[in-house]
Amino acid sequence: MNLEILAPAGGPESLTAAVRSGADAVYLGAAGLLNARRSAQGFDTEQLEQAVKYCHGRGVKVYLTLNTLARQEEENLLLGALETACALGVDAVLVQDLAVAASIKAGCPQLPLHASTQMSVTGVAGAKLLEEMGFDRVVLARELTLEEIAAIRRETSLELEVFVHGALCMSVSGQCYLSSIIGGRSGNRGLCAQPCRLPFAAERSSHALSLKDLSLLDRLEELEQAGVCCVKIEGRMKRPEYVAAAVSACVAARNRAPYDKEDLAAVFSRSGFTEGYLLGRRDASMFGIRQKEDVTAATPSLLKSYQALYRQETPRVPVTLAFTMQAGQPSSLTVRDGDGREVTVTGEEPQKALTAPTDEGRAKAALTKTGGTPFWVEDIQCRLDPDRMLPASALNALRRQALDELLALRETLRPIAWDRKAAQEVWKSAVAPASPRKPERRIRLGRADQLPVAAATDARLLILPLHLWREADANLISQNLHRMAVELPRCTFGADGKLPDQLEELRKAGVGHAVVGSLGAIRQAKERGFTLHGDVFLNIFNSAALEEYRRLGLADATLSFELTLDEAREIGGNLPKGLLAYGYLPLMALRNCPAKAHGSGCKGRGCGYPTLTDRMGKAFFLDCDGRVSTLYNCVPLWMGDRLPELQGLDFCTVYLTRETPAEARQVLEGFDRGEKPAMPHTRGLYYRGEVSPPKRSKP
């Protein structure tokens, strides 16, 4: 197999473990900087330079993670990180935010661009748009089946990377806001506190949001046949022994060699492993928690056995040697690697042999002893005078000097051209003056029977999810066609092929507006001529990202509800922007519905809105569109009495979900009157914002 094995490096020791255990590439983040594991140890600038040198010297690629959303004020932080990445010559940068991607394309277009799994690519259309935007690789959503991965491969030349081992998030990556709303620690900002691992009770489970760890090591051949080029191990927060165990097992599996599954599970797992998503077996068997037996399984002796894997250098770089020993000339040794690098060193002049001359056997025996280095000798050629000799110490000195110089040559940094001024231009979006009028109102419907209530208002846009379109009153739709918008699914999971016909039908019926919450939805709706309105799930955090979505064809966009009001108002650009002003906030997008797995069913099967109850007794409800279930917050966001504070925005959205028509009317009338709500509610993060990253103790 030619699969690239990509390993996590949360710190220098884990990096050494990954490389010496056989990884082909590592992914790592600068300490505390714009990466999806800001709580990991990370690498300071000096450590990062040493990491790149160490890896490149041993033929291992380095991918830098800048895969979080960047706040407006973090422009200089980002540009400094990119400047460092270019100076060190990293092999690629992993991104989530389109502003970060645009900065790379402008300032260092030669730097390969990888789309993080946080970009929520669940189908063909999203991958094709990334390819058109100049990305080199996409890390696909973990929830895809083998057939869905193969379908993406058939439609794009983009490199495909998938996770094959490690912790499995309950939500589609990039679509989880649970940690953010509960505790101000956003997964989209690299601060996830993993509240999903705490009790969330369903009918038959106390932990209905906790999945077992993923392990697809027995499926590597099938993944390669499906078109995957890189298999990724999760774990930048894990200890080096875990990295060594996972990488060595992955190498063995790629080589079709046995590996100890029990030992692998003992080092770290949650009630064992699952292959459920890849095989399409989305049921209760995928769920598990970290139990006492899982913790105690990692015995000191087991951990020591994995420490032994990375205690010494691993010979992984093949070289060829050419040794010359002739009378009257200094002895010489030339060493070449497979990348065209070559070093020649000279040593002592050979002596007249009195007893045993240095023949080819003696020379090879000394020169091929590469232990303690990352090299192994693939071939050696000798030109020897028959009556000459060199002492073993001289041969050893030649070998050491040649390999040391070759390693230094391989570790030489290979900078990439960097144009800071060009990258800065990406962030110089024109700031529109704050509008003195109050934002226009939009209404998003969560039920078809809410349409009569919404239609009776002066809302400028009525947003109806695609799966509800046939249930809604056709006459009301016809009467309000000028302001009707179809909300496209943000996660398609192989259903891309069904969308074109559905969208064509709506266009022919006169529907002109589409609300899009993913790259795939943007491409699908744009091809069919809809006016595009960016949904909140695009996670827009800054002016540069807003401008990039304008370039992709959006007419306006809803900003992330993880921003504060002040931050949202400060975002400029030439694209109208808005915020959610009411609604039960969508906290997770779930392909394995907990209500279906642990209870009597989900709404898609006709049982209303099932709930999950947390350890505080609060009930979070589920809604299903037939393909993806959404977990909603326990109380609604309410800004009806704070509407003057939304000035500076172009629109605000009342985001209805499970409300009955009577409840929907009450909400809308309350907004009209600017009332404080009588019901329990939240202001979300609009005032409290993000908490500071937790301090990490030194290892």
Short mmCIF file of N, CA and C in Angstrom, two decimals, residues 7-106:
data_model
loop_
_atom_site.label_atom_id
_atom_site.label_comp_id
_atom_site.label_asym_id
_atom_site.label_seq_id
_atom_site.Cartn_x
_atom_site.Cartn_y
_atom_site.Cartn_z
N ALA A 7 0.38 11.21 11.76
CA ALA A 7 0.32 11.02 13.21
C ALA A 7 0.23 12.35 13.94
N PRO A 8 -0.40 12.36 15.13
CA PRO A 8 -0.48 13.58 15.92
C PRO A 8 0.80 13.84 16.68
N ALA A 9 1.16 15.10 16.83
CA ALA A 9 2.32 15.49 17.63
C ALA A 9 1.90 16.64 18.52
N GLY A 10 1.46 16.31 19.73
CA GLY A 10 1.03 17.35 20.65
C GLY A 10 2.18 18.08 21.29
N GLY A 11 3.38 17.49 21.25
CA GLY A 11 4.58 18.09 21.81
C GLY A 11 5.80 17.37 21.28
N PRO A 12 7.01 17.84 21.62
CA PRO A 12 8.24 17.25 21.08
C PRO A 12 8.40 15.75 21.31
N GLU A 13 8.02 15.25 22.51
CA GLU A 13 8.20 13.82 22.76
C GLU A 13 7.25 12.99 21.90
N SER A 14 6.03 13.47 21.72
CA SER A 14 5.09 12.76 20.86
C SER A 14 5.54 12.78 19.41
N LEU A 15 6.17 13.86 19.00
CA LEU A 15 6.71 13.93 17.64
C LEU A 15 7.79 12.87 17.44
N THR A 16 8.69 12.75 18.40
CA THR A 16 9.74 11.72 18.31
C THR A 16 9.11 10.33 18.26
N ALA A 17 8.09 10.10 19.09
CA ALA A 17 7.41 8.81 19.10
C ALA A 17 6.79 8.51 17.75
N ALA A 18 6.17 9.51 17.13
CA ALA A 18 5.52 9.32 15.83
C ALA A 18 6.53 8.96 14.76
N VAL A 19 7.61 9.72 14.70
CA VAL A 19 8.61 9.51 13.65
C VAL A 19 9.30 8.17 13.81
N ARG A 20 9.73 7.85 15.01
CA ARG A 20 10.48 6.60 15.22
C ARG A 20 9.59 5.37 15.17
N SER A 21 8.28 5.57 15.27
CA SER A 21 7.36 4.43 15.15
C SER A 21 6.92 4.19 13.71
N GLY A 22 7.29 5.11 12.80
CA GLY A 22 7.05 4.85 11.39
C GLY A 22 6.09 5.76 10.68
N ALA A 23 5.68 6.89 11.28
CA ALA A 23 4.76 7.81 10.61
C ALA A 23 5.42 8.42 9.37
N ASP A 24 4.62 8.67 8.35
CA ASP A 24 5.10 9.33 7.13
C ASP A 24 4.98 10.84 7.22
N ALA A 25 4.09 11.31 8.10
CA ALA A 25 3.86 12.74 8.27
C ALA A 25 3.31 12.96 9.66
N VAL A 26 3.49 14.16 10.17
CA VAL A 26 2.93 14.54 11.47
C VAL A 26 2.16 15.84 11.30
N TYR A 27 1.15 16.01 12.16
CA TYR A 27 0.47 17.31 12.21
C TYR A 27 0.62 17.87 13.60
N LEU A 28 0.88 19.16 13.69
CA LEU A 28 1.19 19.79 14.95
C LEU A 28 0.77 21.25 14.92
N GLY A 29 0.69 21.84 16.10
CA GLY A 29 0.29 23.24 16.21
C GLY A 29 1.30 24.03 17.01
N ALA A 30 1.37 25.32 16.70
CA ALA A 30 2.18 26.22 17.52
C ALA A 30 1.48 26.39 18.87
N ALA A 31 2.25 26.54 19.92
CA ALA A 31 1.70 26.58 21.27
C ALA A 31 0.65 27.67 21.41
N GLY A 32 -0.59 27.25 21.77
CA GLY A 32 -1.66 28.19 22.04
C GLY A 32 -2.14 29.00 20.86
N LEU A 33 -1.84 28.59 19.64
CA LEU A 33 -2.08 29.46 18.49
C LEU A 33 -3.02 28.85 17.46
N LEU A 34 -4.20 29.36 17.32
CA LEU A 34 -5.09 29.12 16.19
C LEU A 34 -5.10 27.68 15.69
N ASN A 35 -5.09 26.73 16.59
CA ASN A 35 -5.20 25.34 16.16
C ASN A 35 -6.23 24.63 17.02
N ALA A 36 -6.77 23.54 16.50
CA ALA A 36 -7.94 22.91 17.10
C ALA A 36 -7.64 22.18 18.41
N ARG A 37 -6.40 22.24 18.88
CA ARG A 37 -6.06 21.69 20.20
C ARG A 37 -5.20 22.71 20.92
N ARG A 38 -5.80 23.84 21.24
CA ARG A 38 -5.03 24.91 21.89
C ARG A 38 -4.59 24.53 23.29
N SER A 39 -5.22 23.52 23.88
CA SER A 39 -4.83 23.08 25.22
C SER A 39 -3.69 22.08 25.19
N ALA A 40 -3.31 21.63 24.00
CA ALA A 40 -2.17 20.72 23.89
C ALA A 40 -0.88 21.50 24.16
N GLN A 41 0.20 20.77 24.45
CA GLN A 41 1.47 21.41 24.76
C GLN A 41 1.93 22.30 23.62
N GLY A 42 1.87 21.78 22.39
CA GLY A 42 2.25 22.58 21.23
C GLY A 42 3.75 22.82 21.15
N PHE A 43 4.14 23.66 20.19
CA PHE A 43 5.55 23.93 19.91
C PHE A 43 5.77 25.44 19.87
N ASP A 44 6.77 25.92 20.65
CA ASP A 44 7.13 27.32 20.48
C ASP A 44 7.96 27.44 19.20
N THR A 45 8.35 28.66 18.86
CA THR A 45 9.01 28.88 17.56
C THR A 45 10.29 28.07 17.43
N GLU A 46 11.10 28.06 18.47
CA GLU A 46 12.35 27.30 18.42
C GLU A 46 12.08 25.80 18.30
N GLN A 47 11.11 25.31 19.07
CA GLN A 47 10.76 23.89 19.00
C GLN A 47 10.19 23.53 17.63
N LEU A 48 9.43 24.46 17.06
CA LEU A 48 8.84 24.21 15.75
C LEU A 48 9.93 24.09 14.69
N GLU A 49 10.92 24.95 14.76
CA GLU A 49 12.05 24.85 13.82
C GLU A 49 12.77 23.52 13.98
N GLN A 50 13.03 23.13 15.21
CA GLN A 50 13.70 21.85 15.44
C GLN A 50 12.84 20.69 14.96
N ALA A 51 11.53 20.81 15.12
CA ALA A 51 10.63 19.74 14.68
C ALA A 51 10.67 19.57 13.17
N VAL A 52 10.65 20.69 12.44
CA VAL A 52 10.71 20.62 10.98
C VAL A 52 12.03 20.01 10.54
N LYS A 53 13.13 20.45 11.13
CA LYS A 53 14.44 19.90 10.78
C LYS A 53 14.49 18.40 11.07
N TYR A 54 14.04 18.04 12.25
CA TYR A 54 14.07 16.63 12.65
C TYR A 54 13.27 15.76 11.69
N CYS A 55 12.07 16.20 11.37
CA CYS A 55 11.20 15.41 10.49
C CYS A 55 11.75 15.35 9.07
N HIS A 56 12.13 16.50 8.52
CA HIS A 56 12.62 16.50 7.14
C HIS A 56 13.91 15.70 7.01
N GLY A 57 14.73 15.73 8.04
CA GLY A 57 15.95 14.94 8.00
C GLY A 57 15.67 13.45 7.90
N ARG A 58 14.50 13.05 8.35
CA ARG A 58 14.14 11.63 8.37
C ARG A 58 13.05 11.29 7.35
N GLY A 59 12.81 12.20 6.43
CA GLY A 59 11.86 11.93 5.36
C GLY A 59 10.41 11.99 5.77
N VAL A 60 10.10 12.74 6.82
CA VAL A 60 8.74 12.85 7.34
C VAL A 60 8.21 14.26 7.07
N LYS A 61 6.99 14.36 6.59
CA LYS A 61 6.39 15.65 6.30
C LYS A 61 5.79 16.27 7.56
N VAL A 62 5.68 17.60 7.54
CA VAL A 62 5.14 18.35 8.68
C VAL A 62 3.98 19.20 8.19
N TYR A 63 2.80 18.97 8.78
CA TYR A 63 1.61 19.75 8.46
C TYR A 63 1.27 20.62 9.68
N LEU A 64 1.24 21.91 9.47
CA LEU A 64 0.94 22.86 10.55
C LEU A 64 -0.55 23.09 10.63
N THR A 65 -1.10 22.98 11.83
CA THR A 65 -2.54 23.18 12.02
C THR A 65 -2.83 24.63 12.39
N LEU A 66 -3.53 25.31 11.48
CA LEU A 66 -4.11 26.63 11.75
C LEU A 66 -5.60 26.51 11.50
N ASN A 67 -6.19 25.48 12.10
CA ASN A 67 -7.54 25.05 11.73
C ASN A 67 -8.62 25.46 12.73
N THR A 68 -8.53 26.73 13.18
CA THR A 68 -9.63 27.28 13.97
C THR A 68 -10.11 28.56 13.31
N LEU A 69 -11.18 29.10 13.86
CA LEU A 69 -11.73 30.36 13.37
C LEU A 69 -10.94 31.51 13.97
N ALA A 70 -10.56 32.47 13.12
CA ALA A 70 -9.74 33.59 13.57
C ALA A 70 -10.61 34.81 13.86
N ARG A 71 -10.44 35.38 15.02
CA ARG A 71 -11.14 36.62 15.33
C ARG A 71 -10.50 37.78 14.57
N GLN A 72 -11.26 38.86 14.44
CA GLN A 72 -10.80 40.02 13.69
C GLN A 72 -9.45 40.53 14.19
N GLU A 73 -9.29 40.57 15.52
CA GLU A 73 -8.07 41.13 16.10
C GLU A 73 -6.88 40.17 16.03
N GLU A 74 -7.09 38.97 15.51
CA GLU A 74 -6.00 37.99 15.44
C GLU A 74 -5.30 37.99 14.08
N GLU A 75 -5.54 39.01 13.29
CA GLU A 75 -4.91 39.09 11.97
C GLU A 75 -3.38 39.00 12.06
N ASN A 76 -2.79 39.82 12.91
CA ASN A 76 -1.32 39.83 13.01
C ASN A 76 -0.79 38.51 13.55
N LEU A 77 -1.53 37.91 14.46
CA LEU A 77 -1.14 36.60 15.00
C LEU A 77 -1.11 35.57 13.88
N LEU A 78 -2.14 35.58 13.04
CA LEU A 78 -2.21 34.65 11.92
C LEU A 78 -1.09 34.89 10.93
N LEU A 79 -0.90 36.15 10.54
CA LEU A 79 0.13 36.45 9.53
C LEU A 79 1.52 36.09 10.05
N GLY A 80 1.74 36.31 11.35
CA GLY A 80 3.02 35.91 11.93
C GLY A 80 3.22 34.40 11.87
N ALA A 81 2.15 33.66 12.12
CA ALA A 81 2.23 32.19 12.06
C ALA A 81 2.53 31.73 10.63
N LEU A 82 1.89 32.36 9.66
CA LEU A 82 2.14 31.99 8.26
C LEU A 82 3.57 32.35 7.84
N GLU A 83 4.05 33.48 8.32
CA GLU A 83 5.43 33.86 8.01
C GLU A 83 6.41 32.83 8.56
N THR A 84 6.15 32.37 9.78
CA THR A 84 7.00 31.33 10.37
C THR A 84 6.90 30.03 9.59
N ALA A 85 5.67 29.66 9.20
CA ALA A 85 5.47 28.43 8.44
C ALA A 85 6.26 28.47 7.14
N CYS A 86 6.26 29.62 6.47
CA CYS A 86 7.00 29.75 5.21
C CYS A 86 8.50 29.73 5.44
N ALA A 87 8.96 30.41 6.48
CA ALA A 87 10.40 30.44 6.77
C ALA A 87 10.93 29.05 7.08
N LEU A 88 10.11 28.23 7.72
CA LEU A 88 10.54 26.88 8.09
C LEU A 88 10.31 25.87 6.97
N GLY A 89 9.45 26.22 6.01
CA GLY A 89 9.20 25.31 4.90
C GLY A 89 8.36 24.11 5.29
N VAL A 90 7.28 24.34 6.07
CA VAL A 90 6.40 23.22 6.38
C VAL A 90 5.77 22.70 5.10
N ASP A 91 5.26 21.50 5.13
CA ASP A 91 4.80 20.84 3.92
C ASP A 91 3.36 21.16 3.55
N ALA A 92 2.57 21.63 4.50
CA ALA A 92 1.19 22.04 4.23
C ALA A 92 0.65 22.71 5.47
N VAL A 93 -0.44 23.45 5.29
CA VAL A 93 -1.15 24.06 6.41
C VAL A 93 -2.60 23.58 6.37
N LEU A 94 -3.10 23.22 7.53
CA LEU A 94 -4.46 22.71 7.68
C LEU A 94 -5.35 23.84 8.17
N VAL A 95 -6.46 24.14 7.45
CA VAL A 95 -7.27 25.31 7.79
C VAL A 95 -8.75 24.96 7.87
N GLN A 96 -9.48 25.79 8.62
CA GLN A 96 -10.94 25.75 8.68
C GLN A 96 -11.53 27.05 8.13
N ASP A 97 -10.94 28.16 8.53
CA ASP A 97 -11.46 29.49 8.22
C ASP A 97 -11.07 29.88 6.80
N LEU A 98 -12.04 30.33 5.99
CA LEU A 98 -11.72 30.76 4.63
C LEU A 98 -10.82 31.99 4.62
N ALA A 99 -10.83 32.78 5.70
CA ALA A 99 -9.91 33.91 5.79
C ALA A 99 -8.47 33.43 5.86
N VAL A 100 -8.23 32.37 6.60
CA VAL A 100 -6.88 31.80 6.68
C VAL A 100 -6.47 31.25 5.32
N ALA A 101 -7.39 30.55 4.66
CA ALA A 101 -7.10 30.01 3.33
C ALA A 101 -6.79 31.12 2.35
N ALA A 102 -7.55 32.20 2.39
CA ALA A 102 -7.32 33.32 1.47
C ALA A 102 -5.98 33.99 1.74
N SER A 103 -5.59 34.07 3.01
CA SER A 103 -4.29 34.66 3.36
C SER A 103 -3.16 33.83 2.79
N ILE A 104 -3.31 32.52 2.82
CA ILE A 104 -2.28 31.63 2.27
C ILE A 104 -2.22 31.76 0.75
N LYS A 105 -3.36 31.77 0.10
CA LYS A 105 -3.38 31.87 -1.36
C LYS A 105 -2.79 33.19 -1.83
N ALA A 106 -2.96 34.24 -1.03
CA ALA A 106 -2.43 35.55 -1.42
C ALA A 106 -0.95 35.70 -1.08
#
